[in-house]
Short mmCIF file of C-alpha atoms and ligand atoms in Angstrom, two decimals:
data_model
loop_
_atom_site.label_atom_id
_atom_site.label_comp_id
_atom_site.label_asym_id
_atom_site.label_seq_id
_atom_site.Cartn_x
_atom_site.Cartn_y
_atom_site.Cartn_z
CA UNK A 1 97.90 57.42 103.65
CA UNK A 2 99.16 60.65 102.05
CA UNK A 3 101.96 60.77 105.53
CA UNK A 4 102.75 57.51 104.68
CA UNK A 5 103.65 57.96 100.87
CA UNK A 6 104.84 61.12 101.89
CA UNK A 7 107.54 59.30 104.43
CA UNK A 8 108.13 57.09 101.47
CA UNK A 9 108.75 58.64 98.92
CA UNK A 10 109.69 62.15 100.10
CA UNK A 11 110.89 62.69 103.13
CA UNK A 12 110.87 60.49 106.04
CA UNK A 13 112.82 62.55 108.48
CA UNK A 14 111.00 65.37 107.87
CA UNK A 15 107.66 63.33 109.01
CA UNK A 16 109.32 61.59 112.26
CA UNK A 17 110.53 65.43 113.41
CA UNK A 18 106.53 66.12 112.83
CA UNK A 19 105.51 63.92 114.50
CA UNK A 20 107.72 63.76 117.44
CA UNK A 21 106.44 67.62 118.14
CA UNK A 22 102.97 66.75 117.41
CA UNK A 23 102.59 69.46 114.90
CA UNK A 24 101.78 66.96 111.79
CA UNK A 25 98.36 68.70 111.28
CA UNK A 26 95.78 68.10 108.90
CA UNK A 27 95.07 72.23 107.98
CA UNK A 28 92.58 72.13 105.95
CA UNK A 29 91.65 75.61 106.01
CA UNK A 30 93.93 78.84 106.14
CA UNK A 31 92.63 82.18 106.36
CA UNK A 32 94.39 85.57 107.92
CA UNK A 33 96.07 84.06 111.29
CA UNK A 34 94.18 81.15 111.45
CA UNK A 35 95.20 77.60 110.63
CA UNK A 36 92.01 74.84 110.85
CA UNK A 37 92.64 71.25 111.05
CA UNK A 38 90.59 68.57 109.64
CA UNK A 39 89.58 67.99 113.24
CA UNK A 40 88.43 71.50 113.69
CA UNK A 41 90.67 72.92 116.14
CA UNK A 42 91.96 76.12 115.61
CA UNK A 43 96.01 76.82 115.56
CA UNK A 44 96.96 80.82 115.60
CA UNK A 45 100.50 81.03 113.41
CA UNK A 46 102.59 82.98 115.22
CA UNK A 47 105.45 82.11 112.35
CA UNK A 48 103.76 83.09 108.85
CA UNK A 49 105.69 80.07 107.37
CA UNK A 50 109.14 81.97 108.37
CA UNK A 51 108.30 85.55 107.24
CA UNK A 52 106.04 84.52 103.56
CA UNK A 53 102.47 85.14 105.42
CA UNK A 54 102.39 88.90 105.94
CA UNK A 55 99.01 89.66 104.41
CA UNK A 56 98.00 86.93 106.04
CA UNK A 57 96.83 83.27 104.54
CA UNK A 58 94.99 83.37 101.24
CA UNK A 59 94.15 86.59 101.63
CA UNK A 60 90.95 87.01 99.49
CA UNK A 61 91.89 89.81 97.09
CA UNK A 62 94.74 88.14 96.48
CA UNK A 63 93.10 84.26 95.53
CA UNK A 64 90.65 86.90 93.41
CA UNK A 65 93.44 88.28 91.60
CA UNK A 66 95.15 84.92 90.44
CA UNK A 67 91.60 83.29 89.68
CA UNK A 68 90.97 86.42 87.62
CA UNK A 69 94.76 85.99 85.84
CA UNK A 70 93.72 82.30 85.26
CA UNK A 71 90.91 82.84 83.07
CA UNK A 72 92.09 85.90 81.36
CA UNK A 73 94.24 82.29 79.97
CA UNK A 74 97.59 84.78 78.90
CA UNK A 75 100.86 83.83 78.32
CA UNK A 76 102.21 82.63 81.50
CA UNK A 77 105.85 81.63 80.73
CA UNK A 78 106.34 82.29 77.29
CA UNK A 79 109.80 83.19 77.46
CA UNK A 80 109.31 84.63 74.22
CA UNK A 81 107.53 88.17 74.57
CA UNK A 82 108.57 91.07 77.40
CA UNK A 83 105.92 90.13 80.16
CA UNK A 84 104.21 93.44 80.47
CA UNK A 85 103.78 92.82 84.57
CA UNK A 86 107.03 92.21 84.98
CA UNK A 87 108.14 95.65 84.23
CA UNK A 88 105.32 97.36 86.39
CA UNK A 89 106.54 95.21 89.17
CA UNK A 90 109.85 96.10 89.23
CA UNK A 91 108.79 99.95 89.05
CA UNK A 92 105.89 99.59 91.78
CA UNK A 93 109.54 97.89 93.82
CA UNK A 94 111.73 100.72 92.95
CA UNK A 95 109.25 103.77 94.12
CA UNK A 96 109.12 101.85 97.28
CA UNK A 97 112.36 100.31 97.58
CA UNK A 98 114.55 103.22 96.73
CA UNK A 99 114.79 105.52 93.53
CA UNK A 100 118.20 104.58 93.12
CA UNK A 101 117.27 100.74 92.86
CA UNK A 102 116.42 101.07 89.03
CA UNK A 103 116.82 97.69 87.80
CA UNK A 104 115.38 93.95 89.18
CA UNK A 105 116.17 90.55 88.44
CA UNK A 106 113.28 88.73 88.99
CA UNK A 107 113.88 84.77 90.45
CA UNK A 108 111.48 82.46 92.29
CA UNK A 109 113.29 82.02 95.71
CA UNK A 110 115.86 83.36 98.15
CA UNK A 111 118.42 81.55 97.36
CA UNK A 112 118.14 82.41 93.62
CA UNK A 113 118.35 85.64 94.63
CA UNK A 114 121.26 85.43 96.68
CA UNK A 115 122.90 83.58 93.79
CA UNK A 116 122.12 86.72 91.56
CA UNK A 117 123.51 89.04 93.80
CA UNK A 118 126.81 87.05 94.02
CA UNK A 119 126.81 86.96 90.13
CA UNK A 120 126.02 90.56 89.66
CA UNK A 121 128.11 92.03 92.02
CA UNK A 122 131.20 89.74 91.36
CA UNK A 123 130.47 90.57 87.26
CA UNK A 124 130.10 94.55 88.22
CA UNK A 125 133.52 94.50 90.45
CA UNK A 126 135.80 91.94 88.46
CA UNK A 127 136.41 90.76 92.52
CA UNK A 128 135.86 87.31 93.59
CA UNK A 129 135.54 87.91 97.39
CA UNK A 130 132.04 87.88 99.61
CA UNK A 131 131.88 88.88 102.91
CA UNK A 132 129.04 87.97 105.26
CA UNK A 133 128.36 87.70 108.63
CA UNK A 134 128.89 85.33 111.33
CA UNK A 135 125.34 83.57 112.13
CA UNK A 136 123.95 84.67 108.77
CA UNK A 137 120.60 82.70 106.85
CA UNK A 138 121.00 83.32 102.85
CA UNK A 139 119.67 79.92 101.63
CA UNK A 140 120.76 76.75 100.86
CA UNK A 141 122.19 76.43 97.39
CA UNK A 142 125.61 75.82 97.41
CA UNK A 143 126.21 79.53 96.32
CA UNK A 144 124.05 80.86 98.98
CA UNK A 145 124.93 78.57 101.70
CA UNK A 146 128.87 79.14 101.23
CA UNK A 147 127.75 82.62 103.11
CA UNK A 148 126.18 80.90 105.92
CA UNK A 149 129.01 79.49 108.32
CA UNK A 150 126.74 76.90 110.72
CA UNK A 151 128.91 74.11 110.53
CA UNK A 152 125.72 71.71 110.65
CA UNK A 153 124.06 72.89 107.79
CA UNK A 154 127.41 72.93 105.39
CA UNK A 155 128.75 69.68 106.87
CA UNK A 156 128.65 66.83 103.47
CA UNK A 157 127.97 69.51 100.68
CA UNK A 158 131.72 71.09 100.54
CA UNK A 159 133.98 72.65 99.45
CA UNK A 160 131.40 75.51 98.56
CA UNK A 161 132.30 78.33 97.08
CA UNK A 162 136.02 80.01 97.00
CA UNK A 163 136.55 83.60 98.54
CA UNK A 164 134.08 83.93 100.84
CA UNK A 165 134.96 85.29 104.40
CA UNK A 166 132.88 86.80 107.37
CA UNK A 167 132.87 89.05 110.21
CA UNK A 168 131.12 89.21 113.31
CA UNK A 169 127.58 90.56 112.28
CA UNK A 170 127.98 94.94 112.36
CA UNK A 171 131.59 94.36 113.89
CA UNK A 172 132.55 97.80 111.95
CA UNK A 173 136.57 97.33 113.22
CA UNK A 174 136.36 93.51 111.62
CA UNK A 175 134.46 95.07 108.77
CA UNK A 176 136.90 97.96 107.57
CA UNK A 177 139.77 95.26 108.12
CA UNK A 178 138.19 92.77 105.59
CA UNK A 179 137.24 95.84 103.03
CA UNK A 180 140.60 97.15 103.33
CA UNK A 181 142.17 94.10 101.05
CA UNK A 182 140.30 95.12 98.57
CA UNK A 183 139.41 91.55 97.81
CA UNK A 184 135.38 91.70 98.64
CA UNK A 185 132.89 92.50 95.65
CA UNK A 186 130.06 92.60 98.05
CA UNK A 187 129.03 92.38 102.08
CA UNK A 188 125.60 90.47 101.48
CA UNK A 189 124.34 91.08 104.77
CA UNK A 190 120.63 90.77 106.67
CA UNK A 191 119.46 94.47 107.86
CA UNK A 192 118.38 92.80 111.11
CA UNK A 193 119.65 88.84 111.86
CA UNK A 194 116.28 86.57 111.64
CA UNK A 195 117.70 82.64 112.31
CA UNK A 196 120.52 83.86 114.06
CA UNK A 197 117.84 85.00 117.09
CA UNK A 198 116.27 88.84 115.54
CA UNK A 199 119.20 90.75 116.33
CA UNK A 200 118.63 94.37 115.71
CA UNK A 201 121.77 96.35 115.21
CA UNK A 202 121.48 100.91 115.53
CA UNK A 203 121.35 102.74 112.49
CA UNK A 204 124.75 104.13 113.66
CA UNK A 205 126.25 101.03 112.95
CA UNK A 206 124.65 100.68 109.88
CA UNK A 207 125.36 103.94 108.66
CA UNK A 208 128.84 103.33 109.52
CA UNK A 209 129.11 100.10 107.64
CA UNK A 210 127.23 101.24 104.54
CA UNK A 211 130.25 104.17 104.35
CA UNK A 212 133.02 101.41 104.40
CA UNK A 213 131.66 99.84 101.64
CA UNK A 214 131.25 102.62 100.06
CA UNK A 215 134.99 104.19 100.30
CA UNK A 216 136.02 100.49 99.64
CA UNK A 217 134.04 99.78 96.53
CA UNK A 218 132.51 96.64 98.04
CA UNK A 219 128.63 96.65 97.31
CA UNK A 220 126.04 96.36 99.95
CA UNK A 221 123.77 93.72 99.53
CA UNK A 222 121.15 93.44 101.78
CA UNK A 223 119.53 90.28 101.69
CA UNK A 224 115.36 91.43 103.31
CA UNK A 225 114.27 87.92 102.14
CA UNK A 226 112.60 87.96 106.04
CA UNK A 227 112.88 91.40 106.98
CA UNK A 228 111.12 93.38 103.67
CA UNK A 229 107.35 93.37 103.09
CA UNK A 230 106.74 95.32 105.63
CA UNK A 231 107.61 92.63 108.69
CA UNK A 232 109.24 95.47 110.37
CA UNK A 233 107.19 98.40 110.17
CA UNK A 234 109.16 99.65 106.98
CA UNK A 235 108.71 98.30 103.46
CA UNK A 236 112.31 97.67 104.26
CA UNK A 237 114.09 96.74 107.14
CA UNK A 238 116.79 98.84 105.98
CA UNK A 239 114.55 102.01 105.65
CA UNK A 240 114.78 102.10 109.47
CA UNK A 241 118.87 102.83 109.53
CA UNK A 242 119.05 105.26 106.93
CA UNK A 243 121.12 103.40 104.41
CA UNK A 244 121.05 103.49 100.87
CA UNK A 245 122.15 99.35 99.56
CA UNK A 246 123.39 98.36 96.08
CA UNK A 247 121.16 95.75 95.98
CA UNK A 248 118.35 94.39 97.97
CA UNK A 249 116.64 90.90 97.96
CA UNK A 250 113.41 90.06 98.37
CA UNK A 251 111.25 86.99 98.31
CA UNK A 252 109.04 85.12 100.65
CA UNK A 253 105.77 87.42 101.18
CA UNK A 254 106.35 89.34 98.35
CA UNK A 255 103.82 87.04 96.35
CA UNK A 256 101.75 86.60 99.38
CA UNK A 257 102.29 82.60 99.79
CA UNK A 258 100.30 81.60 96.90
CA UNK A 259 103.52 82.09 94.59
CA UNK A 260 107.03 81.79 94.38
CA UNK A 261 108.80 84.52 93.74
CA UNK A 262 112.08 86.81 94.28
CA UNK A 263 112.99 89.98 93.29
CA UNK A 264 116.43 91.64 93.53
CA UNK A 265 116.86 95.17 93.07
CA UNK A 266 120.02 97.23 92.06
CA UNK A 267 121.86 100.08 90.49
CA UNK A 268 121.39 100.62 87.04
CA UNK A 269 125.19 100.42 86.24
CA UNK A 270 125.01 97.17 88.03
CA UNK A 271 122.48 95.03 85.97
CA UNK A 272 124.35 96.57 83.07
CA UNK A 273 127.34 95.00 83.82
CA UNK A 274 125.74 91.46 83.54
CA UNK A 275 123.58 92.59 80.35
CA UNK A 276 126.05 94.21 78.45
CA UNK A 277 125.39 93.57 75.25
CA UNK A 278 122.77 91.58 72.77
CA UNK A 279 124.25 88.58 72.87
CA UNK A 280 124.31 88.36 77.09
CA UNK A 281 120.51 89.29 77.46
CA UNK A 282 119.86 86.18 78.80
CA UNK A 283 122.89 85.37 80.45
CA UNK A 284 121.21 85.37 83.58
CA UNK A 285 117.51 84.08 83.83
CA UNK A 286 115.29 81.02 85.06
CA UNK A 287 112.30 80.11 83.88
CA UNK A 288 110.04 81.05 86.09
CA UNK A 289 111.12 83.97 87.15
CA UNK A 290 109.21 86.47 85.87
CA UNK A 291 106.09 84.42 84.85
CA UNK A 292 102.65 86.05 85.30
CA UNK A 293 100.85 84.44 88.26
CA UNK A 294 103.97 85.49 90.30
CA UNK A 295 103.75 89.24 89.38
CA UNK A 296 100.41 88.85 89.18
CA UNK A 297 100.60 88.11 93.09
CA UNK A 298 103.58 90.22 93.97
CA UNK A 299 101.55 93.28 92.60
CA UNK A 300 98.49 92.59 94.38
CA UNK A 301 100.50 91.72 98.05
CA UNK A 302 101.83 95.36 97.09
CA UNK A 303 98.02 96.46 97.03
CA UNK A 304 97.58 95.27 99.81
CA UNK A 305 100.15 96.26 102.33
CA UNK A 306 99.15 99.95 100.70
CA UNK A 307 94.84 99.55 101.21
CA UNK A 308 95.18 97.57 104.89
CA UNK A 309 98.18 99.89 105.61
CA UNK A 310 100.23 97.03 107.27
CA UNK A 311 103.50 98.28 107.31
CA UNK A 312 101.98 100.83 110.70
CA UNK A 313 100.10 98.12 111.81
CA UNK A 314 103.38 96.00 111.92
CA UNK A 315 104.41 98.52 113.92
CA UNK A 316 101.56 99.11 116.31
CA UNK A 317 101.08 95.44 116.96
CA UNK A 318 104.99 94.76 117.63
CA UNK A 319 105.02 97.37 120.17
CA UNK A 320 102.20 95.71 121.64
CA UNK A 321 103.08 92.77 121.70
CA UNK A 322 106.52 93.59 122.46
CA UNK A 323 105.21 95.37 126.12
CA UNK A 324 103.35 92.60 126.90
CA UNK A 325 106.24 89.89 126.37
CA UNK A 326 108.28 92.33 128.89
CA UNK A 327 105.70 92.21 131.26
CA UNK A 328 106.05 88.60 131.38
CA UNK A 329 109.88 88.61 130.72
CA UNK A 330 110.02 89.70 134.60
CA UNK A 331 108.17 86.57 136.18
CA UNK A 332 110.04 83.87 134.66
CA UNK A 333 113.67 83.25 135.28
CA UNK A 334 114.43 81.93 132.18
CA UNK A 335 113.70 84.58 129.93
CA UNK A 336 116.58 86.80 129.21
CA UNK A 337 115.17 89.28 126.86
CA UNK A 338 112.74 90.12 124.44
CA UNK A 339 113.78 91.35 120.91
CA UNK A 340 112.53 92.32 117.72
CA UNK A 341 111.41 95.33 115.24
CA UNK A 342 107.47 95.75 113.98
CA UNK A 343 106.14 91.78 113.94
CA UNK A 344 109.83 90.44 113.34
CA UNK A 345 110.14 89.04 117.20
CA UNK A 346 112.36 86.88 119.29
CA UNK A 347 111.92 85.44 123.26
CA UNK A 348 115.10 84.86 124.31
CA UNK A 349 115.70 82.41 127.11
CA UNK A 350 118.95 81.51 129.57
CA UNK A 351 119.66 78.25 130.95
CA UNK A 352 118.07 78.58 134.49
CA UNK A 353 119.99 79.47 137.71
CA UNK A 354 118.09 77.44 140.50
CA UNK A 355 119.05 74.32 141.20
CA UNK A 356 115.61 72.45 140.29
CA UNK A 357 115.78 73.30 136.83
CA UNK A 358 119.40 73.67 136.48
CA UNK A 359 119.82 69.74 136.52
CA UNK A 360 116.77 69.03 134.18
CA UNK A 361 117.54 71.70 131.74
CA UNK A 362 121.17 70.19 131.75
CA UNK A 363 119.95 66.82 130.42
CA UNK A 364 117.94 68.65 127.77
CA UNK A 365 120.80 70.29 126.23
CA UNK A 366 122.91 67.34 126.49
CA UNK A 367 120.55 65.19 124.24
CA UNK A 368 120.57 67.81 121.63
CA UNK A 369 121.10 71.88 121.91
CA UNK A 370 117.21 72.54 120.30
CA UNK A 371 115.90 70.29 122.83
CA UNK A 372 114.74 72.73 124.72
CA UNK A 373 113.33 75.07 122.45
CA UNK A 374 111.66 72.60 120.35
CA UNK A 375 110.23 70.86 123.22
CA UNK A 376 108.84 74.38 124.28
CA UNK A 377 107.43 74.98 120.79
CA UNK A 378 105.57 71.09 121.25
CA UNK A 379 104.09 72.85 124.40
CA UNK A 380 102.71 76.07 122.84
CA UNK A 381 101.06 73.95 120.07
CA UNK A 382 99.50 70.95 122.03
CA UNK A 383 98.38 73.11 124.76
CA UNK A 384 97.81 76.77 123.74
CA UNK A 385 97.28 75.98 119.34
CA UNK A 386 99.56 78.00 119.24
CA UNK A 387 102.41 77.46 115.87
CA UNK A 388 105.64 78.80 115.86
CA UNK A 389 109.57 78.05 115.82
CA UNK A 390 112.88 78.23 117.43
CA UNK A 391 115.41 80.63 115.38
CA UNK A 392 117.68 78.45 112.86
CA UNK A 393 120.66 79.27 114.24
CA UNK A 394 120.24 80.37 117.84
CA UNK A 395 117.72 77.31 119.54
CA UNK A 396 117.38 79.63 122.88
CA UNK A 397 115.40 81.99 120.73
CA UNK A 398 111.45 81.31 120.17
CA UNK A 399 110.08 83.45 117.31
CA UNK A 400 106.45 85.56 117.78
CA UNK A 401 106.17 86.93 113.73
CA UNK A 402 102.35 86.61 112.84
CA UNK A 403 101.01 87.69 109.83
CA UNK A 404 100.78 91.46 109.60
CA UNK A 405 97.10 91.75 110.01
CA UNK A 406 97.72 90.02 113.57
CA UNK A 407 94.61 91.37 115.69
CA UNK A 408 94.93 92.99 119.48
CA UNK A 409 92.77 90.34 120.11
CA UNK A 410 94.92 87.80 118.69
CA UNK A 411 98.33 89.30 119.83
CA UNK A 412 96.48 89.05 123.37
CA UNK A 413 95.62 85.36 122.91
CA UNK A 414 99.01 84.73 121.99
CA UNK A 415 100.42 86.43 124.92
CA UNK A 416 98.22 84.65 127.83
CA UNK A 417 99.40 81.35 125.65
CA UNK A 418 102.74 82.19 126.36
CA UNK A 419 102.48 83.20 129.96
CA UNK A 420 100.78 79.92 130.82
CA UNK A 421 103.56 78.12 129.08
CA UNK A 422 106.18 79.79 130.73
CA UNK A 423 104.81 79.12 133.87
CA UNK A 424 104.69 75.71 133.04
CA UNK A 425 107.73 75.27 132.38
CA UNK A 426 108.71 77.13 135.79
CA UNK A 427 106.78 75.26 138.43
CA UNK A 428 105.70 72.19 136.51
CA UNK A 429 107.58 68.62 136.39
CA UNK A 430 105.58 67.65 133.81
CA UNK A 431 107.08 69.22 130.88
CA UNK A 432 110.40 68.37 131.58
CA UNK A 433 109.81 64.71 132.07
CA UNK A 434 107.34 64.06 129.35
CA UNK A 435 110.23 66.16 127.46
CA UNK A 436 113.10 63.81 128.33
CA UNK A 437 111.11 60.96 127.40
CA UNK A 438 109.99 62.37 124.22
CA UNK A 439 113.30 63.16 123.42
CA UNK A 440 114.78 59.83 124.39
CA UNK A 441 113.03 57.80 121.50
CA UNK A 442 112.87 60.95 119.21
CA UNK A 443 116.81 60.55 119.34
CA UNK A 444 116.39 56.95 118.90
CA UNK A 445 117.95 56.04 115.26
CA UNK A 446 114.64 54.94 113.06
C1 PLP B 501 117.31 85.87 105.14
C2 PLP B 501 117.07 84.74 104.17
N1 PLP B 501 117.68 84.77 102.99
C3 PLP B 501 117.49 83.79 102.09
C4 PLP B 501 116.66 82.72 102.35
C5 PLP B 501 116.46 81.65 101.34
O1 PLP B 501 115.18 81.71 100.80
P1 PLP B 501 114.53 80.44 100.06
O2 PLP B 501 114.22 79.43 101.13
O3 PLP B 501 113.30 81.00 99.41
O4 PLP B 501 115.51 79.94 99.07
C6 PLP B 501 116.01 82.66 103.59
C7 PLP B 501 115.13 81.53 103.90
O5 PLP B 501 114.63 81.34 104.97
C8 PLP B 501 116.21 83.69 104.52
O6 PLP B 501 115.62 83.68 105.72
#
């Protein structure tokens, strides 16, 4: 009943995509990396709801904390007092961000704070210009999505935003070209590219590119709205390259799942170029941004990742899990390489070379270019419970990011999972033609 209002009233696509995969689950029950459906089976998320899930879900110190911040009955959103957590927030982010990141904006999503960064650095630089990279994820408000060039997801909603130009992601040649106009306020960049299949650039060219920014006066944004929280090993991505960014955004797990939230960090002479003066102190803001339950959460997520000490396990568990996947890289002929930093991972696969496959992974990819990938991801959840995605922006890349408490045991279930997948996929005709038809009446118009 609920699907069916839902498909009524919300989102009908959305439901039919569901259901087509056969991932429409009841969950009744979330807790660390384990997902329990009103059937009682057991699903192992291998996706942490794209990055938010890094302690894990409903981690219990952290449903304590916002019970406890419920009956304490405070102000919540006021918005007419200084929110006391607010402020010990944003220092708790700065020791661990960066002592040069003084100042945060606090915002409930992403995209709000890729639309602060835009504002701030644009207000700081008196330019109008934003470069970002080819392949890039920022969001999808029109300010954020005008620095995401995917033709698919901008198609109906333009003309976006005016000024706004890209390079080939860490292209440092295409890079000092762009900066040399002088026209950019700010390269709003990922650290390492999550939808775009977890590409990992070398600190060399990141140290490169932060110094053309620097010698051009264009600010470095780096947008860790997947990457921070300790998904890579780091509290920041970026504290793996040896960089030191204008700004930084974060959202997603830093309030653990339970609330929305998004921080962004910056210089101090930044934020003071946006509040300059009495009557601009709240010429930036949205209401919830800095309300209690969020901070509230944020703070205790920060607890957490110190107490459990995830950012090593992150790191620990990815180089597991990374050894295994190249173990099994090697069997199948389809796999082209395995990516990824701490528990930020990508399986990349090829179009196969022998002729057997060749023809039915052909008429895949001519029905639709995810075809493959999201058939694949159908696979690993009807037959191994296992739940993850294909990367937003490159379909040929299947995602392993569990939460960051991930056990061996667990990172070992998901590997024999995969393996049996694969193999599948490599000797069996069933997959492909349960795929195609499948696919046939998903593509079917409803
Ligand atoms: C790198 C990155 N930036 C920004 C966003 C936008 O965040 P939100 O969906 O909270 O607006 C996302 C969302 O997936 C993201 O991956």
């Amino acid at each position: 009943m609920s699907t069916e209002l839902y498909a009524r009233h919300v989102n009908d696509q959305w439901v039919r995509l569901l259901q087509t995969l056969g991932t429409d689950m009841d969950y009744t029950r979330c807790e660390g990396t384990r997902l329990t459906t009103a059937a009682g089976r057991e699903v192992l998320d291998f996706l942490s709801g794209y990055c938010v899930y890094n302690v894990g879900h409903n981690h219990p110190r952290l449903v304590a904390a916002l019970h406890e911040e419920l009956d304490r009955k405070g102000p919540t959103m006021l918005q007419s007092h200084v929110p006391p957590l607010a402020g010990e927030l944003a220092a708790r982010l700065t020791e661990l961000c960066g002592k040069h990141l003084v100042r945060t904006v606090f915002m409930s999503t992403g995209s709000e704070g890729v639309e602060t960064a835009i504002k701030f650095a644009r207000a700081h630089t008196h330019r109008s210009g934003i470069l970002h990279a080819d392949g890039a994820f920022h969001g999808l408000t029109c300010g954020a999505l005008s620095l995401m060039g995917g033709a698919t997801w901008r198609a109906d909603f333009e003309p976006l935003l005016p000024g706004i130009e890209s390079i080939p992601f860490l292209d440092v040649v295409a890079l000092e070209k762009k900066l040399a106009t002088g026209r950019f306020a700010a390269f709003i960049v990922e650290p390492v590219q999550g939808e775009n299949g977890i590409l990992v650039p070398t600190a060399a060219d990141w140290q490169r590119a932060a110094e053309l920014c620097r010698r051009h006066g264009t600010l470095l944004v780096m947008d860790e709205v997947q990457t921070g929280i300790g998904r890579t090993g780091k509290f920041l991505a970026t504290h793996h390259f040896g960089v030191e960014p204008d700004m930084v955004i974060l959202a997603k797990a830093l309030s653990g799942g339970l609330m929305p939230v998004s921080a962004v960090l910056m210089r101090d002479e930044i934020c003071r170029s946006v509040y300059s003066s009495i009557d601009r102190a709240l010429i930036h803001a949205s209401t919830f941004g800095e309300n209690t339950l969020s901070m509230r959460a944020a703070l205790t997520v920060l607890d957490i990742l110190r107490d459990e000490d995830l950012c090593t396990r992150a790191e620990h568990s990815g180089a597991m899990l990374r050894e295994g996947l190249r173990t099994l890289a090697g069997k199948y002929e389809m796999v082209q390489e395995i990516r990824g930093i701490g528990l930020l991972n990508g399986i990349k696969f090829r179009p196969p070379s022998s002729l057997r496959l060749k023809l039915l992974y052909a008429s895949f990819s001519r029905l639709h270019p995810a075809m493959f990938g999201q058939l694949m991801i159908r696979e690993l959840h009807r037959h191994e419970g296992i739940l993850t995605q294909i990367c937003g922006n490159d379909f040929l890349v299947v995602k392993a990011a569990p939460p960051l408490t991930a056990s061996e045991a667990e990172i070992g279930r998901f590997l024999q999972g995969f393996d049996r997948t694969l193999d599948r996929i490599h000797t069996r005709m069933g997959f492909w033609g349960q795929g195609l038809a499948l696919a046939g009446r998903a593509l079917r118009p409803a």
